[in-house]
mmCIF file of C-alpha atoms in Angstrom:
data_model
loop_
_atom_site.group_PDB
_atom_site.id
_atom_site.type_symbol
_atom_site.label_atom_id
_atom_site.label_comp_id
_atom_site.label_asym_id
_atom_site.label_seq_id
_atom_site.Cartn_x
_atom_site.Cartn_y
_atom_site.Cartn_z
ATOM 1 C CA UNK F 1 53.516 38.291 -37.948
ATOM 2 C CA UNK F 2 54.005 41.623 -36.223
ATOM 3 C CA UNK F 3 55.749 44.168 -38.442
ATOM 4 C CA UNK F 4 58.763 46.093 -37.196
ATOM 5 C CA UNK F 5 60.302 49.464 -37.961
ATOM 6 C CA UNK F 6 63.969 50.069 -37.276
ATOM 7 C CA UNK F 7 66.332 52.849 -38.353
ATOM 8 C CA UNK F 8 68.297 51.830 -41.430
ATOM 9 C CA UNK F 9 71.574 52.787 -39.792
ATOM 10 C CA UNK F 10 73.108 54.211 -36.635
ATOM 11 C CA UNK F 11 76.582 55.249 -35.628
ATOM 12 C CA UNK F 12 78.392 55.216 -32.329
ATOM 13 C CA UNK F 13 81.824 55.794 -30.911
ATOM 14 C CA UNK F 14 83.717 53.084 -29.149
ATOM 15 C CA UNK F 15 83.140 52.856 -25.388
ATOM 16 C CA UNK F 16 79.881 54.827 -25.628
ATOM 17 C CA UNK F 17 76.393 53.436 -24.990
ATOM 18 C CA UNK F 18 74.173 52.654 -27.968
ATOM 19 C CA UNK F 19 70.384 52.627 -27.948
ATOM 20 C CA UNK F 20 68.848 50.778 -30.881
ATOM 21 C CA UNK F 21 65.102 51.402 -31.176
ATOM 22 C CA UNK F 22 62.433 49.180 -32.671
ATOM 23 C CA UNK F 23 58.743 49.855 -33.218
ATOM 24 C CA UNK F 24 56.438 46.830 -33.280
ATOM 25 C CA UNK F 25 53.041 48.435 -32.887
ATOM 26 C CA UNK F 26 51.117 45.375 -34.160
ATOM 27 C CA UNK F 27 52.642 43.005 -31.644
ATOM 28 C CA UNK F 28 50.234 40.649 -29.905
ATOM 29 C CA UNK F 29 50.144 39.813 -26.232
ATOM 30 C CA UNK F 30 51.944 36.508 -26.665
ATOM 31 C CA UNK F 31 54.740 37.700 -28.970
ATOM 32 C CA UNK F 32 58.169 37.707 -27.453
ATOM 33 C CA UNK F 33 60.610 40.338 -28.694
ATOM 34 C CA UNK F 34 63.893 38.912 -29.916
ATOM 35 C CA UNK F 35 67.053 40.667 -30.964
ATOM 36 C CA UNK F 36 69.654 39.052 -33.159
ATOM 37 C CA UNK F 37 72.708 40.520 -34.778
ATOM 38 C CA UNK F 38 74.683 39.548 -37.839
ATOM 39 C CA UNK F 39 78.366 40.316 -37.911
ATOM 40 C CA UNK F 40 79.983 40.670 -41.341
ATOM 41 C CA UNK F 41 80.259 37.357 -43.186
ATOM 42 C CA UNK F 42 78.650 35.402 -40.346
ATOM 43 C CA UNK F 43 75.298 33.899 -39.550
ATOM 44 C CA UNK F 44 73.014 35.753 -37.132
ATOM 45 C CA UNK F 45 73.615 35.345 -33.431
ATOM 46 C CA UNK F 46 71.158 35.689 -30.579
ATOM 47 C CA UNK F 47 71.455 38.801 -28.436
ATOM 48 C CA UNK F 48 68.502 38.904 -26.067
ATOM 49 C CA UNK F 49 64.754 38.421 -25.818
ATOM 50 C CA UNK F 50 61.903 39.386 -23.521
ATOM 51 C CA UNK F 51 58.138 39.547 -23.148
ATOM 52 C CA UNK F 52 57.151 42.377 -20.821
ATOM 53 C CA UNK F 53 59.850 43.124 -18.314
ATOM 54 C CA UNK F 54 63.197 44.673 -19.054
ATOM 55 C CA UNK F 55 65.901 42.064 -19.502
ATOM 56 C CA UNK F 56 69.651 42.061 -18.995
ATOM 57 C CA UNK F 57 72.346 39.642 -20.033
ATOM 58 C CA UNK F 58 76.088 39.752 -20.550
ATOM 59 C CA UNK F 59 75.706 41.156 -24.053
ATOM 60 C CA UNK F 60 73.021 43.795 -23.716
ATOM 61 C CA UNK F 61 69.887 45.084 -22.051
ATOM 62 C CA UNK F 62 66.407 45.126 -23.512
ATOM 63 C CA UNK F 63 63.991 47.851 -22.483
ATOM 64 C CA UNK F 64 60.374 47.118 -23.405
ATOM 65 C CA UNK F 65 57.779 49.867 -23.413
ATOM 66 C CA UNK F 66 54.850 49.416 -21.077
ATOM 67 C CA UNK F 67 52.426 49.112 -24.015
ATOM 68 C CA UNK F 68 54.894 46.737 -25.735
ATOM 69 C CA UNK F 69 54.643 48.636 -28.990
ATOM 70 C CA UNK F 70 58.325 49.463 -28.940
ATOM 71 C CA UNK F 71 61.564 48.262 -27.458
ATOM 72 C CA UNK F 72 65.158 49.416 -27.244
ATOM 73 C CA UNK F 73 68.288 47.323 -27.325
ATOM 74 C CA UNK F 74 71.004 48.879 -25.201
ATOM 75 C CA UNK F 75 74.676 48.154 -25.663
ATOM 76 C CA UNK F 76 76.252 49.699 -22.600
ATOM 77 C CA UNK F 77 79.737 50.205 -24.018
ATOM 78 C CA UNK F 78 80.074 49.709 -27.746
ATOM 79 C CA UNK F 79 83.158 48.005 -29.071
ATOM 80 C CA UNK F 80 84.367 47.639 -32.626
ATOM 81 C CA UNK F 81 83.200 44.040 -32.503
ATOM 82 C CA UNK F 82 79.615 45.263 -32.015
ATOM 83 C CA UNK F 83 79.517 46.610 -35.570
ATOM 84 C CA UNK F 84 76.783 44.509 -37.142
ATOM 85 C CA UNK F 85 73.242 44.473 -38.463
ATOM 86 C CA UNK F 86 70.803 44.303 -35.556
ATOM 87 C CA UNK F 87 67.423 42.687 -36.085
ATOM 88 C CA UNK F 88 64.368 43.159 -33.874
ATOM 89 C CA UNK F 89 62.009 40.202 -34.333
ATOM 90 C CA UNK F 90 58.672 39.697 -32.608
ATOM 91 C CA UNK F 91 58.148 35.977 -32.490
ATOM 92 C CA UNK F 92 54.854 34.285 -31.862
ATOM 93 C CA UNK F 93 55.107 31.470 -29.380
ATOM 94 C CA UNK F 94 52.068 29.563 -28.283
ATOM 95 C CA UNK F 95 50.844 26.049 -28.697
ATOM 96 C CA UNK F 96 54.272 24.762 -29.633
ATOM 97 C CA UNK F 97 55.157 27.280 -32.337
ATOM 98 C CA UNK F 98 58.899 27.556 -32.220
ATOM 99 C CA UNK F 99 61.264 30.429 -31.715
ATOM 100 C CA UNK F 100 63.458 29.167 -34.513
ATOM 101 C CA UNK F 101 61.043 30.261 -37.212
ATOM 102 C CA UNK F 102 62.055 33.883 -37.441
ATOM 103 C CA UNK F 103 60.875 36.664 -39.741
ATOM 104 C CA UNK F 104 63.779 39.034 -40.344
ATOM 105 C CA UNK F 105 63.205 42.657 -41.320
ATOM 106 C CA UNK F 106 65.905 44.856 -42.799
ATOM 107 C CA UNK F 107 67.471 45.622 -39.421
ATOM 108 C CA UNK F 108 69.734 48.478 -38.318
ATOM 109 C CA UNK F 109 73.314 48.687 -39.537
ATOM 110 C CA UNK F 110 75.410 49.780 -36.558
ATOM 111 C CA UNK F 111 78.752 51.414 -37.283
ATOM 112 C CA UNK F 112 81.180 51.839 -34.380
ATOM 113 C CA UNK F 113 83.949 54.394 -34.738
ATOM 114 C CA UNK F 114 87.275 53.979 -32.907
ATOM 115 C CA UNK R 1 74.361 26.087 -27.011
ATOM 116 C CA UNK R 2 74.659 24.417 -30.395
ATOM 117 C CA UNK R 3 77.540 24.268 -32.838
ATOM 118 C CA UNK R 4 76.475 24.089 -36.455
ATOM 119 C CA UNK R 5 78.735 23.078 -39.296
ATOM 120 C CA UNK R 6 77.717 23.822 -42.864
ATOM 121 C CA UNK R 7 79.376 22.402 -45.944
ATOM 122 C CA UNK R 8 80.457 23.690 -48.348
ATOM 123 C CA UNK R 9 81.220 27.167 -47.041
ATOM 124 C CA UNK R 10 81.145 28.503 -50.580
ATOM 125 C CA UNK R 11 80.811 27.230 -54.117
ATOM 126 C CA UNK R 12 80.625 28.472 -57.678
ATOM 127 C CA UNK R 13 78.276 26.429 -59.836
ATOM 128 C CA UNK R 14 77.166 26.302 -63.425
ATOM 129 C CA UNK R 15 73.587 27.166 -64.244
ATOM 130 C CA UNK R 16 71.353 24.147 -64.671
ATOM 131 C CA UNK R 17 73.228 22.073 -62.095
ATOM 132 C CA UNK R 18 72.286 21.266 -58.498
ATOM 133 C CA UNK R 19 74.122 21.753 -55.237
ATOM 134 C CA UNK R 20 73.481 19.975 -51.951
ATOM 135 C CA UNK R 21 74.320 21.844 -48.763
ATOM 136 C CA UNK R 22 74.894 19.914 -45.562
ATOM 137 C CA UNK R 23 74.104 21.039 -42.040
ATOM 138 C CA UNK R 24 75.511 19.114 -39.074
ATOM 139 C CA UNK R 25 74.665 19.951 -35.455
ATOM 140 C CA UNK R 26 76.693 18.831 -32.460
ATOM 141 C CA UNK R 27 73.610 17.741 -30.515
ATOM 142 C CA UNK R 28 70.132 16.431 -31.214
ATOM 143 C CA UNK R 29 67.572 19.079 -32.092
ATOM 144 C CA UNK R 30 63.922 18.876 -32.960
ATOM 145 C CA UNK R 31 63.586 21.773 -35.347
ATOM 146 C CA UNK R 32 65.958 22.717 -38.135
ATOM 147 C CA UNK R 33 65.432 25.630 -40.496
ATOM 148 C CA UNK R 34 66.846 26.750 -43.824
ATOM 149 C CA UNK R 35 67.135 30.425 -44.741
ATOM 150 C CA UNK R 36 68.246 32.298 -47.825
ATOM 151 C CA UNK R 37 69.984 35.671 -47.782
ATOM 152 C CA UNK R 38 70.156 37.309 -51.168
ATOM 153 C CA UNK R 39 72.918 39.876 -51.807
ATOM 154 C CA UNK R 40 72.421 42.960 -49.656
ATOM 155 C CA UNK R 41 69.173 41.622 -48.248
ATOM 156 C CA UNK R 42 67.875 40.213 -45.015
ATOM 157 C CA UNK R 43 67.199 36.543 -44.301
ATOM 158 C CA UNK R 44 64.140 34.769 -45.659
ATOM 159 C CA UNK R 45 62.934 31.445 -44.296
ATOM 160 C CA UNK R 46 62.806 28.715 -46.939
ATOM 161 C CA UNK R 47 61.494 25.786 -44.947
ATOM 162 C CA UNK R 48 61.301 23.986 -41.630
ATOM 163 C CA UNK R 49 62.786 20.489 -41.508
ATOM 164 C CA UNK R 50 61.508 18.015 -38.942
ATOM 165 C CA UNK R 51 62.924 14.551 -38.534
ATOM 166 C CA UNK R 52 60.585 11.861 -39.759
ATOM 167 C CA UNK R 53 58.302 14.090 -41.797
ATOM 168 C CA UNK R 54 58.356 16.155 -44.948
ATOM 169 C CA UNK R 55 59.706 19.656 -44.731
ATOM 170 C CA UNK R 56 57.265 22.552 -44.488
ATOM 171 C CA UNK R 57 57.927 25.214 -47.105
ATOM 172 C CA UNK R 58 57.215 28.918 -46.862
ATOM 173 C CA UNK R 59 55.303 30.821 -49.498
ATOM 174 C CA UNK R 60 57.363 31.211 -52.640
ATOM 175 C CA UNK R 61 59.507 28.131 -52.066
ATOM 176 C CA UNK R 62 58.715 24.668 -53.459
ATOM 177 C CA UNK R 63 60.038 21.198 -52.848
ATOM 178 C CA UNK R 64 61.011 20.591 -56.468
ATOM 179 C CA UNK R 65 63.397 23.543 -56.345
ATOM 180 C CA UNK R 66 64.645 23.136 -52.770
ATOM 181 C CA UNK R 67 64.350 19.486 -51.717
ATOM 182 C CA UNK R 68 65.276 18.945 -48.084
ATOM 183 C CA UNK R 69 66.266 15.825 -46.213
ATOM 184 C CA UNK R 70 66.280 15.293 -42.454
ATOM 185 C CA UNK R 71 67.440 11.726 -41.846
ATOM 186 C CA UNK R 72 68.150 12.147 -38.117
ATOM 187 C CA UNK R 73 68.126 14.648 -35.279
ATOM 188 C CA UNK R 74 71.583 16.103 -35.998
ATOM 189 C CA UNK R 75 71.708 16.402 -39.780
ATOM 190 C CA UNK R 76 69.878 17.990 -42.691
ATOM 191 C CA UNK R 77 70.554 18.789 -46.321
ATOM 192 C CA UNK R 78 69.170 21.433 -48.646
ATOM 193 C CA UNK R 79 69.510 20.981 -52.394
ATOM 194 C CA UNK R 80 69.271 23.927 -54.741
ATOM 195 C CA UNK R 81 68.103 22.375 -58.003
ATOM 196 C CA UNK R 82 68.421 23.493 -61.610
ATOM 197 C CA UNK R 83 70.262 26.587 -60.541
ATOM 198 C CA UNK R 84 70.114 29.968 -62.217
ATOM 199 C CA UNK R 85 72.070 33.149 -61.419
ATOM 200 C CA UNK R 86 69.073 34.319 -59.360
ATOM 201 C CA UNK R 87 69.850 31.538 -56.896
ATOM 202 C CA UNK R 88 73.144 33.204 -56.010
ATOM 203 C CA UNK R 89 72.743 33.792 -52.272
ATOM 204 C CA UNK R 90 73.933 32.760 -48.864
ATOM 205 C CA UNK R 91 72.061 29.747 -47.553
ATOM 206 C CA UNK R 92 71.949 29.327 -43.790
ATOM 207 C CA UNK R 93 70.961 26.481 -41.536
ATOM 208 C CA UNK R 94 69.453 27.224 -38.143
ATOM 209 C CA UNK R 95 68.324 25.143 -35.175
ATOM 210 C CA UNK R 96 66.461 25.621 -31.968
ATOM 211 C CA UNK R 97 66.859 23.335 -28.993
ATOM 212 C CA UNK R 98 63.419 23.765 -27.487
ATOM 213 C CA UNK R 99 60.603 26.156 -26.766
ATOM 214 C CA UNK R 100 61.664 29.416 -25.126
ATOM 215 C CA UNK R 101 65.235 29.031 -26.291
ATOM 216 C CA UNK R 102 67.364 30.943 -28.726
ATOM 217 C CA UNK R 103 68.046 29.959 -32.313
ATOM 218 C CA UNK R 104 71.546 29.107 -33.499
ATOM 219 C CA UNK R 105 72.824 29.670 -37.009
ATOM 220 C CA UNK R 106 75.509 28.149 -39.135
ATOM 221 C CA UNK R 107 78.069 30.314 -40.903
ATOM 222 C CA UNK R 108 76.246 29.925 -44.171
ATOM 223 C CA UNK R 109 77.035 28.643 -47.641
ATOM 224 C CA UNK R 110 77.834 31.333 -50.185
ATOM 225 C CA UNK R 111 76.584 30.148 -53.557
ATOM 226 C CA UNK R 112 77.428 31.836 -56.829
ATOM 227 C CA UNK R 113 75.758 30.591 -60.002
ATOM 228 C CA UNK R 114 77.417 31.481 -63.288
#
């Protein structure tokens, strides 16, 4: 599995954008990049995923470097509800290997200040 | 999407006893997964449960300690056997609904062994 490096913690103010970086320099060409987050006392929830192109959804945007060795999760306007641990997870998917088998790193603890 | 119900949500158990955790999904899924989250730590995959076959365990986890059942496509159980205080963790069930889809997690079962 590709190894990831994320900051242990980050802080933001409410209503401001947040850029959460992730280094995954050992990623292979077929690894998708997934982001999940875990709110306090809850199970992880899916945020976004992508392969090569930048991706947008209602929750966030994912910017993937051209060499795919790093990516950045962008929360456009942080809210207090976005305070969580954010996990960047490269996930191998070929020949039927499933997305559900995820290898979680330590993630980034995001604190949002009012 | 998938709605996952885990029971119990929490329990306090005596060492040497066993606890069975149930995971119910609101729709049929092929792959179900069990994770452990030790206090202050990230999630670690215990095993993959497929209907109609034995579960596949990750390194460091064995069937005698964590027997798993998967009687149908919407239900699975994880038993934590002969518990010790080191087994105190949150145990989470996860599912995926197909290749190239996101994973969904239950709220977890918080187990304390005394």
